[in-house]
Tab-separated table of C-alpha atoms in Angstrom:
chain	number	residue	atom	x	y	z
A	596	MET	CA	6.134	-0.106	2.305
A	597	HIS	CA	4.885	3.315	0.267
A	598	ILE	CA	3.155	5.241	2.148
A	599	PRO	CA	0.013	7.485	-0.405
A	600	ASP	CA	-1.727	10.571	-0.798
A	601	GLY	CA	-3.820	11.790	2.490
A	602	VAL	CA	-2.145	10.260	5.012
A	603	ILE	CA	0.907	12.477	6.377
A	604	PRO	CA	-0.014	16.153	6.705
A	605	ALA	CA	0.919	18.379	3.943
A	606	THR	CA	3.597	19.990	6.042
A	607	VAL	CA	5.346	16.845	6.493
A	608	ALA	CA	5.029	16.132	2.441
A	609	VAL	CA	6.368	19.465	1.510
A	610	GLY	CA	9.640	19.079	3.840
A	611	SER	CA	10.195	15.748	2.758
A	612	TYR	CA	10.522	17.225	-0.719
A	613	VAL	CA	13.035	19.366	0.459
A	614	VAL	CA	15.315	17.097	2.367
A	615	ALA	CA	14.630	14.416	-0.115
A	616	GLY	CA	15.797	16.913	-3.333
A	617	ALA	CA	18.654	18.008	-1.738
A	618	ILE	CA	19.765	14.531	-0.789
A	619	THR	CA	19.616	13.353	-4.758
A	620	ALA	CA	21.361	16.960	-5.844
A	621	TYR	CA	24.242	15.501	-3.223
A	622	ALA	CA	24.229	12.536	-4.504
A	623	VAL	CA	23.871	13.061	-8.436
A	624	ASN	CA	26.791	15.864	-7.455
A	625	ASN	CA	28.736	12.904	-6.140
A	626	VAL	CA	27.684	10.647	-9.121
A	627	ASN	CA	28.722	13.032	-11.800
A	628	LYS	CA	32.314	13.809	-9.892
A	629	ALA	CA	33.036	10.593	-10.404
A	630	GLY	CA	33.728	10.427	-14.098
A	631	ASN	CA	32.556	7.276	-14.959
A	632	ALA	CA	28.985	8.300	-14.184
A	633	GLN	CA	27.885	6.527	-17.944
A	634	GLU	CA	29.538	3.351	-17.737
A	635	GLN	CA	27.041	3.056	-14.181
A	636	VAL	CA	24.055	3.777	-16.607
A	637	PRO	CA	23.862	0.383	-17.332
A	638	LYS	CA	23.404	-0.820	-14.059
A	639	ALA	CA	21.106	1.764	-12.396
A	640	ALA	CA	19.136	1.262	-15.073
A	641	LEU	CA	18.431	-3.158	-14.817
A	642	LEU	CA	18.373	-2.123	-10.948
A	643	THR	CA	15.531	0.260	-11.462
A	644	ALA	CA	13.627	-1.745	-13.304
A	645	ALA	CA	13.894	-4.752	-10.352
A	646	PHE	CA	13.089	-1.799	-7.612
A	647	PHE	CA	9.729	-0.852	-10.291
A	648	VAL	CA	8.365	-4.183	-10.352
A	649	THR	CA	9.370	-5.834	-7.312
A	650	SER	CA	6.352	-3.527	-5.424
A	651	LEU	CA	4.409	-6.033	-7.217
A	652	ILE	CA	5.354	-9.157	-5.878
A	653	HIS	CA	3.918	-9.609	-2.390
A	654	ILE	CA	5.166	-12.240	-0.005
A	655	PRO	CA	2.349	-13.520	2.654
A	656	ILE	CA	3.561	-12.599	6.091
A	657	PRO	CA	0.715	-13.051	9.020
A	658	PRO	CA	-1.658	-11.391	9.303
A	659	THR	CA	-0.499	-9.260	6.103
A	660	SER	CA	1.741	-9.472	2.855
A	661	VAL	CA	4.697	-7.754	2.290
A	662	HIS	CA	6.888	-6.305	-0.902
A	663	LEU	CA	10.806	-7.089	-1.196
A	664	LEU	CA	11.908	-3.533	-0.942
A	665	LEU	CA	15.620	-3.531	-2.470
A	666	SER	CA	17.117	-0.446	-0.643
A	667	GLY	CA	20.044	-2.679	0.795
A	668	LEU	CA	20.920	-3.877	-2.174
A	669	MET	CA	20.677	-1.164	-4.407
A	670	GLY	CA	22.565	0.982	-2.182
A	671	ALA	CA	25.417	-1.899	-2.081
A	672	LEU	CA	25.699	-2.228	-6.032
A	673	LEU	CA	24.873	1.723	-7.209
A	674	GLY	CA	26.368	3.439	-4.345
A	675	TYR	CA	25.090	7.276	-4.816
A	676	PHE	CA	23.476	5.913	-8.073
A	677	ALA	CA	20.970	4.938	-5.832
A	678	MET	CA	18.633	7.678	-4.565
A	679	PRO	CA	18.110	9.112	-8.635
A	680	ALA	CA	17.118	5.185	-9.201
A	681	ILE	CA	14.692	5.001	-6.433
A	682	LEU	CA	13.571	8.208	-6.686
A	683	VAL	CA	12.291	7.190	-10.978
A	684	GLY	CA	11.061	3.848	-9.338
A	685	LEU	CA	9.061	5.419	-6.881
A	686	ILE	CA	7.539	7.752	-9.576
A	687	LEU	CA	6.965	5.232	-11.862
A	688	GLN	CA	5.782	3.219	-9.155
A	689	ALA	CA	2.797	5.876	-8.092
A	690	ILE	CA	2.271	6.845	-11.604
A	691	MET	CA	1.732	3.375	-13.334
A	692	PHE	CA	0.134	1.784	-10.410
A	693	GLY	CA	-0.820	4.002	-7.555
A	694	HIS	CA	1.832	2.867	-5.042
A	695	GLY	CA	2.529	5.857	-2.575
A	696	GLY	CA	1.261	8.534	-3.732
A	697	LEU	CA	3.038	11.614	-6.015
A	698	THR	CA	2.439	13.924	-2.709
A	699	THR	CA	4.456	11.766	-0.694
A	700	ILE	CA	7.332	10.782	-3.102
A	701	GLY	CA	9.564	13.341	-1.113
A	702	VAL	CA	8.697	11.366	2.349
A	703	ASN	CA	9.057	7.616	0.295
A	704	ALA	CA	12.170	8.747	-1.282
A	705	LEU	CA	13.995	9.503	2.281
A	706	ILE	CA	12.327	6.125	3.558
A	707	LEU	CA	14.083	4.070	0.816
A	708	GLY	CA	16.915	6.343	-0.524
A	709	VAL	CA	18.559	7.810	2.761
A	710	PRO	CA	18.876	3.704	3.539
A	711	ALA	CA	20.063	3.151	0.918
A	712	LEU	CA	23.019	5.372	1.139
A	713	MET	CA	23.496	4.337	4.200
A	714	SER	CA	23.708	0.588	3.088
A	715	HIS	CA	26.049	2.103	0.316
A	716	HIS	CA	28.812	3.204	2.673
A	717	LEU	CA	28.948	0.264	5.359
A	718	PHE	CA	29.117	-1.569	2.076
A	719	GLU	CA	32.103	0.027	1.332
A	720	LEU	CA	33.726	0.649	4.833
A	721	LEU	CA	33.106	-2.874	5.349
A	722	LYS	CA	34.276	-4.387	1.865
A	723	ASN	CA	37.295	-2.955	2.450
A	724	ARG	CA	38.521	-3.697	5.952
A	725	LEU	CA	37.044	-7.673	6.531
A	726	PRO	CA	39.245	-10.332	5.390
A	727	GLU	CA	39.315	-11.371	1.242
A	728	LYS	CA	37.875	-15.058	2.076
A	729	ASN	CA	33.688	-13.888	3.659
A	730	GLY	CA	34.177	-9.786	3.888
A	731	LEU	CA	32.149	-9.553	0.621
A	732	THR	CA	29.857	-11.889	2.013
A	733	ILE	CA	29.251	-10.315	5.419
A	734	ALA	CA	29.805	-6.636	4.119
A	735	GLY	CA	26.372	-7.873	1.371
A	736	PHE	CA	24.310	-9.318	3.916
A	737	VAL	CA	25.102	-6.192	6.578
A	738	ALA	CA	24.567	-3.400	3.836
A	739	GLY	CA	21.182	-5.551	2.235
A	740	GLY	CA	19.495	-6.240	5.577
A	741	SER	CA	20.331	-3.018	7.556
A	742	GLY	CA	19.024	-1.151	4.502
A	743	ILE	CA	15.697	-2.472	5.112
A	744	GLY	CA	15.969	-1.836	8.955
A	745	PHE	CA	16.990	1.865	8.919
A	746	SER	CA	13.708	2.372	5.866
A	747	VAL	CA	11.226	-0.054	7.968
A	748	LEU	CA	11.819	2.000	11.031
A	749	LEU	CA	12.198	5.886	9.148
A	750	PHE	CA	8.372	4.255	8.081
A	751	PHE	CA	7.437	3.151	11.850
A	752	ALA	CA	9.007	6.228	12.989
A	753	ILE	CA	7.188	8.335	10.235
A	754	LEU	CA	3.971	7.168	10.694
A	755	ILE	CA	3.290	6.521	14.335
A	756	GLY	CA	4.459	10.383	14.065
A	757	THR	CA	1.694	11.649	11.827
A	758	ILE	CA	-1.194	9.999	13.132
A	759	PRO	CA	-3.870	12.235	13.278
A	760	ALA	CA	-5.381	13.103	17.075
A	761	ASP	CA	-8.614	13.616	15.629
A	762	MET	CA	-9.063	9.601	14.471
A	763	LEU	CA	-11.210	7.496	15.601
A	764	ASP	CA	-9.311	5.002	17.176
A	765	VAL	CA	-5.663	6.162	17.729
A	766	ASP	CA	-4.964	3.538	19.286
A	767	LEU	CA	-5.905	0.498	16.855
A	768	GLU	CA	-3.884	2.719	14.099
A	769	ARG	CA	-0.877	2.833	16.682
A	770	GLN	CA	-0.914	-0.999	16.726
A	771	ALA	CA	-1.676	-1.981	13.538
A	772	ILE	CA	0.785	0.396	12.347
A	773	THR	CA	2.843	-1.853	14.608
A	774	ALA	CA	1.834	-5.195	13.040
A	775	LEU	CA	3.142	-4.085	10.189
A	776	THR	CA	6.093	-3.082	11.062
A	777	ILE	CA	6.842	-6.329	12.758
A	778	ALA	CA	5.513	-8.088	9.248
A	779	HIS	CA	8.516	-6.623	7.428
A	780	LEU	CA	11.532	-7.669	10.124
A	781	PRO	CA	11.958	-11.120	8.247
A	782	LEU	CA	12.856	-8.595	5.402
A	783	ILE	CA	16.021	-7.863	6.569
A	784	LEU	CA	16.900	-11.409	6.667
A	785	VAL	CA	15.641	-11.949	3.346
A	786	GLU	CA	17.390	-9.290	1.638
A	787	GLY	CA	20.410	-9.631	3.616
A	788	VAL	CA	20.540	-12.806	2.614
A	789	ALA	CA	19.661	-11.871	-1.407
A	790	THR	CA	22.298	-9.084	-0.957
A	791	ALA	CA	25.037	-11.540	-0.315
A	792	MET	CA	23.993	-14.399	-2.355
A	793	LEU	CA	24.576	-11.337	-5.443
A	794	VAL	CA	27.557	-10.198	-4.324
A	795	ASN	CA	29.435	-12.974	-4.710
A	796	TYR	CA	28.060	-14.331	-8.208
A	797	LEU	CA	28.540	-11.250	-9.297
A	798	LYS	CA	32.415	-10.788	-7.622
A	799	ARG	CA	32.293	-14.612	-9.532
A	800	VAL	CA	30.575	-14.213	-12.925
A	801	LYS	CA	31.163	-9.926	-13.701
A	802	PRO	CA	33.253	-8.203	-10.959
A	803	GLU	CA	33.549	-5.352	-12.470
A	804	LEU	CA	29.609	-4.501	-11.534
A	805	LEU	CA	30.576	-4.413	-8.220
A	806	LYS	CA	33.030	-1.470	-8.920
A	807	GLY	CA	31.265	1.124	-7.462
A	808	LEU	CA	31.576	5.160	-8.155
A	809	SER	CA	34.223	5.138	-5.170
A	810	ASP	CA	36.515	2.871	-7.118
A	811	ALA	CA	36.456	4.886	-10.112
A	812	ARG	CA	37.313	8.217	-8.788
A	813	ALA	CA	40.559	6.477	-6.517
B	657	MET	CA	-83.919	-26.238	17.205
B	658	ILE	CA	-80.457	-24.310	18.691
B	659	SER	CA	-81.175	-24.807	22.926
B	660	TRP	CA	-80.187	-21.688	24.570
B	661	ARG	CA	-77.082	-23.640	26.296
B	662	GLN	CA	-75.800	-24.769	22.823
B	663	SER	CA	-76.477	-21.364	21.541
B	664	SER	CA	-74.312	-19.657	24.096
B	665	THR	CA	-71.459	-21.806	23.952
B	666	ILE	CA	-71.678	-21.113	19.703
B	667	TRP	CA	-70.991	-17.424	20.825
B	668	VAL	CA	-68.821	-17.994	23.657
B	669	LEU	CA	-66.573	-19.625	21.291
B	670	ALA	CA	-66.844	-17.821	18.372
B	671	THR	CA	-65.848	-14.476	20.433
B	672	VAL	CA	-63.320	-16.145	22.016
B	673	LEU	CA	-61.515	-17.922	17.977
B	674	THR	CA	-62.528	-13.492	16.754
B	675	THR	CA	-60.416	-12.467	19.813
B	676	ALA	CA	-57.603	-14.324	19.211
B	677	LEU	CA	-57.485	-13.814	15.347
B	678	VAL	CA	-57.547	-10.559	15.384
B	679	TRP	CA	-54.783	-10.541	18.383
B	680	PHE	CA	-53.016	-12.292	16.545
B	681	LEU	CA	-52.961	-10.021	13.030
B	682	THR	CA	-52.045	-6.924	15.525
B	683	GLU	CA	-49.722	-8.531	17.629
B	684	ASN	CA	-47.984	-10.568	14.873
B	685	VAL	CA	-47.602	-13.837	16.763
B	686	PRO	CA	-46.546	-16.881	15.200
B	687	PHE	CA	-48.394	-20.069	15.972
B	688	ALA	CA	-46.381	-22.391	17.473
B	689	GLY	CA	-44.091	-25.018	15.301
B	690	ALA	CA	-45.056	-22.464	11.979
B	691	HIS	CA	-41.262	-20.849	10.438
B	692	GLY	CA	-42.470	-17.397	11.643
B	693	THR	CA	-40.802	-14.189	9.876
B	694	ALA	CA	-40.729	-10.941	10.584
B	695	ILE	CA	-39.028	-9.089	7.688
B	696	ASP	CA	-39.661	-5.475	7.723
B	697	TYR	CA	-37.808	-3.278	4.866
B	698	SER	CA	-37.315	0.219	4.597
B	699	LEU	CA	-35.995	2.158	1.608
B	700	ALA	CA	-32.789	3.912	1.803
B	701	VAL	CA	-29.722	5.017	-0.406
B	702	THR	CA	-26.601	3.737	1.410
B	703	VAL	CA	-23.152	3.148	0.187
B	704	ASP	CA	-21.376	-0.171	0.707
B	705	ILE	CA	-17.558	0.428	0.684
B	706	GLN	CA	-15.045	-2.527	0.880
B	707	ALA	CA	-11.427	-1.813	0.944
B	708	ALA	CA	-8.971	-3.996	0.054
B	709	TYR	CA	-5.470	-3.822	-0.841
B	710	ASP	CA	-4.079	-3.623	-3.995
B	711	SER	CA	-2.822	-7.839	-3.343
B	712	GLY	CA	-6.338	-8.052	-3.576
B	713	GLU	CA	-6.144	-8.550	1.021
B	714	PRO	CA	-9.366	-6.825	3.127
B	715	MET	CA	-8.506	-3.715	5.228
B	716	SER	CA	-9.240	-5.414	8.449
B	717	GLU	CA	-10.365	-3.120	10.460
B	718	ALA	CA	-10.021	-0.197	8.098
B	719	GLN	CA	-10.836	3.417	10.516
B	720	VAL	CA	-13.229	5.357	7.953
B	721	THR	CA	-14.061	8.643	7.828
B	722	VAL	CA	-16.963	9.955	6.166
B	723	TYR	CA	-17.424	14.243	5.057
B	724	ALA	CA	-20.258	15.812	3.918
B	725	PRO	CA	-19.903	18.265	0.866
B	726	SER	CA	-21.456	21.362	2.952
B	727	ASP	CA	-19.155	20.468	6.007
B	728	PRO	CA	-15.884	18.981	4.361
B	729	GLU	CA	-13.764	20.117	7.101
B	730	THR	CA	-16.174	18.304	10.302
B	731	PRO	CA	-16.616	14.147	9.767
B	732	PHE	CA	-20.082	13.434	9.120
B	733	LEU	CA	-19.650	9.924	10.234
B	734	GLN	CA	-16.817	7.649	11.585
B	735	GLY	CA	-16.480	4.100	11.854
B	736	ILE	CA	-14.703	0.681	11.857
B	737	ALA	CA	-14.701	-1.102	8.661
B	738	ASP	CA	-15.522	-4.855	9.490
B	739	GLU	CA	-12.603	-7.713	9.564
B	740	ASN	CA	-13.815	-7.975	5.612
B	741	GLY	CA	-12.979	-4.572	5.057
B	742	ARG	CA	-16.644	-3.818	4.724
B	743	PHE	CA	-18.574	-0.530	6.074
B	744	ILE	CA	-22.062	0.430	5.222
B	745	PHE	CA	-23.295	3.775	5.404
B	746	GLU	CA	-26.332	5.727	4.776
B	747	PRO	CA	-25.370	9.853	3.712
B	748	ASP	CA	-28.068	12.451	3.991
B	749	THR	CA	-29.418	12.762	0.359
B	750	ASN	CA	-30.531	16.344	0.876
B	751	ASP	CA	-26.714	16.758	1.602
B	752	VAL	CA	-26.072	17.368	-2.397
B	753	GLY	CA	-22.609	16.589	-3.778
B	754	LEU	CA	-19.389	14.880	-3.579
B	755	TRP	CA	-19.375	13.010	-0.596
B	756	SER	CA	-15.373	12.031	0.945
B	757	VAL	CA	-14.321	8.571	2.640
B	758	SER	CA	-11.390	8.440	3.829
B	759	VAL	CA	-10.270	4.563	4.440
B	760	ARG	CA	-7.111	4.101	6.598
B	761	THR	CA	-5.329	1.310	8.502
B	762	ALA	CA	-1.459	0.816	9.105
B	763	GLY	CA	-0.631	4.325	7.325
B	764	HIS	CA	-2.230	2.515	4.138
B	765	GLY	CA	-5.495	3.830	2.475
B	766	GLU	CA	-7.285	6.229	0.087
B	767	ILE	CA	-9.840	8.653	0.167
B	768	ILE	CA	-12.603	8.861	-2.518
B	769	ASN	CA	-15.513	10.997	-3.752
B	770	ILE	CA	-19.106	9.388	-4.338
B	771	PRO	CA	-21.895	11.612	-6.121
B	772	VAL	CA	-24.548	11.707	-4.161
B	773	SER	CA	-27.954	12.948	-5.713
B	774	GLN	CA	-31.134	13.725	-4.220
B	775	ASP	CA	-32.580	9.956	-4.755
B	776	GLU	CA	-29.652	8.368	-6.158
B	777	ILE	CA	-25.550	7.793	-5.641
B	778	SER	CA	-23.353	7.523	-9.106
B	779	GLY	CA	-22.777	4.480	-10.103
B	780	ALA	CA	-19.702	1.935	-8.674
B	781	GLY	CA	-16.446	3.371	-7.983
B	782	GLY	CA	-12.789	1.778	-7.666
B	783	GLY	CA	-11.717	-1.924	-8.458
B	784	GLY	CA	-8.363	-0.609	-10.112
B	785	LEU	CA	-6.091	-2.437	-12.488
B	786	SER	CA	-6.885	-5.845	-13.756
B	787	ASN	CA	-3.472	-8.202	-13.306
B	788	LEU	CA	-3.172	-8.061	-16.923
B	789	GLN	CA	-2.978	-4.401	-17.125
B	790	ARG	CA	-0.572	-4.364	-14.259
B	791	MET	CA	1.799	-7.266	-16.152
B	792	VAL	CA	1.507	-5.292	-19.494
B	793	ILE	CA	2.004	-1.700	-17.365
B	794	ALA	CA	5.125	-3.761	-15.469
B	795	ALA	CA	6.052	-5.078	-19.163
B	796	ALA	CA	6.752	-1.849	-20.593
B	797	VAL	CA	8.383	0.119	-18.044
B	798	ILE	CA	10.748	-2.706	-17.696
B	799	TRP	CA	11.487	-3.016	-21.337
B	800	GLY	CA	12.316	0.374	-21.020
B	801	PHE	CA	15.025	0.050	-18.749
B	802	VAL	CA	16.778	-2.520	-20.577
B	803	GLY	CA	16.859	-0.675	-23.803
B	804	THR	CA	18.163	1.978	-21.483
B	805	ALA	CA	21.287	-0.127	-20.110
B	806	LEU	CA	21.619	-1.951	-24.016
B	807	TYR	CA	21.772	1.622	-24.801
B	808	TYR	CA	24.581	2.596	-23.521
B	809	GLN	CA	26.303	-0.723	-22.662
B	810	ALA	CA	26.330	-0.390	-26.309
B	811	LYS	CA	29.852	0.223	-27.843
B	812	PRO	CA	29.893	2.875	-30.460
B	813	VAL	CA	30.628	1.424	-34.036
B	814	LYS	CA	33.449	2.511	-36.257
B	815	PRO	CA	32.240	3.278	-38.976
B	816	LYS	CA	33.475	0.960	-42.203
B	817	ASN	CA	36.042	1.760	-44.267
B	818	ASP	CA	35.126	1.774	-48.142
B	819	GLU	CA	38.600	1.436	-49.460
């Protein structure tokens, strides 16, 4: 679910770069304010590696195939660090494999990064408000699933809103985008469950990894 | 000695056979029961586009737009690839230069440039990375991230006290 070069208008690509740059600066500023950024680097590096490699793993969902996005998981585990981590992952995917494009790194960073930040806040909110017994599981599921849902929604809105009027068959393109969006919906469940399982596992074996930047600040 | 009746029969038969033969050769009427084929050909320079995702899945019914070098703003040709992602077109070889072909479906696609000269189209292009190349690149990048993680994870080593 990476938008490649030449698909969106140049104005949208440039505008996305500006907005993504501003959000990344805000995120990095928050990382620096927390004061424990270096402690978070190993976790961020490993999750960036996971994010980078998941674009190579295709899951067949007829009539197409999709790959894991990890935006919700990155947000839940990395907090504000998710935004620069996703940006680095996207740049490497574009350069190494041609996934996405160099002109569309901004818009792809928005599609995956903004939902990651939203998932981070949702995870922190639910984790602290829900009962201890199953609270972490529910928070992980909601954060992981909603991150994907929001990413898919942004992807759909941007592509539908930028279909060139001079395309041969606009309706056919609209149908194709809708079909691809629907094919991604099962990922909400898959990544929600995966995030819930991972946070539970980390709580048992290495609970300090669940301490985000906000915990360190408190 | 051939009689007048026999002679006229031969002439009529010969005329009918000759007419039938000429008709067959000119109109190409196949004999009943023969496995007749009609294969026409003409020499033309064509471009065969095979569009697929990097997973190998064909880009079924992708929309293809072709731009000629002389007018890169106005589409020379627009069409839709078949269910196997295949699209064939014939460029105007008098329009020499880089022909741009845009293939798009569901917000995915690519623009490729094909060099066309008076009498040929330069080679075959595309293909991307092989699976082995992808694996090697992925392994190298992952190792870079793991190395970064280990570097930041490592605790500073205290200098040994000689005494």
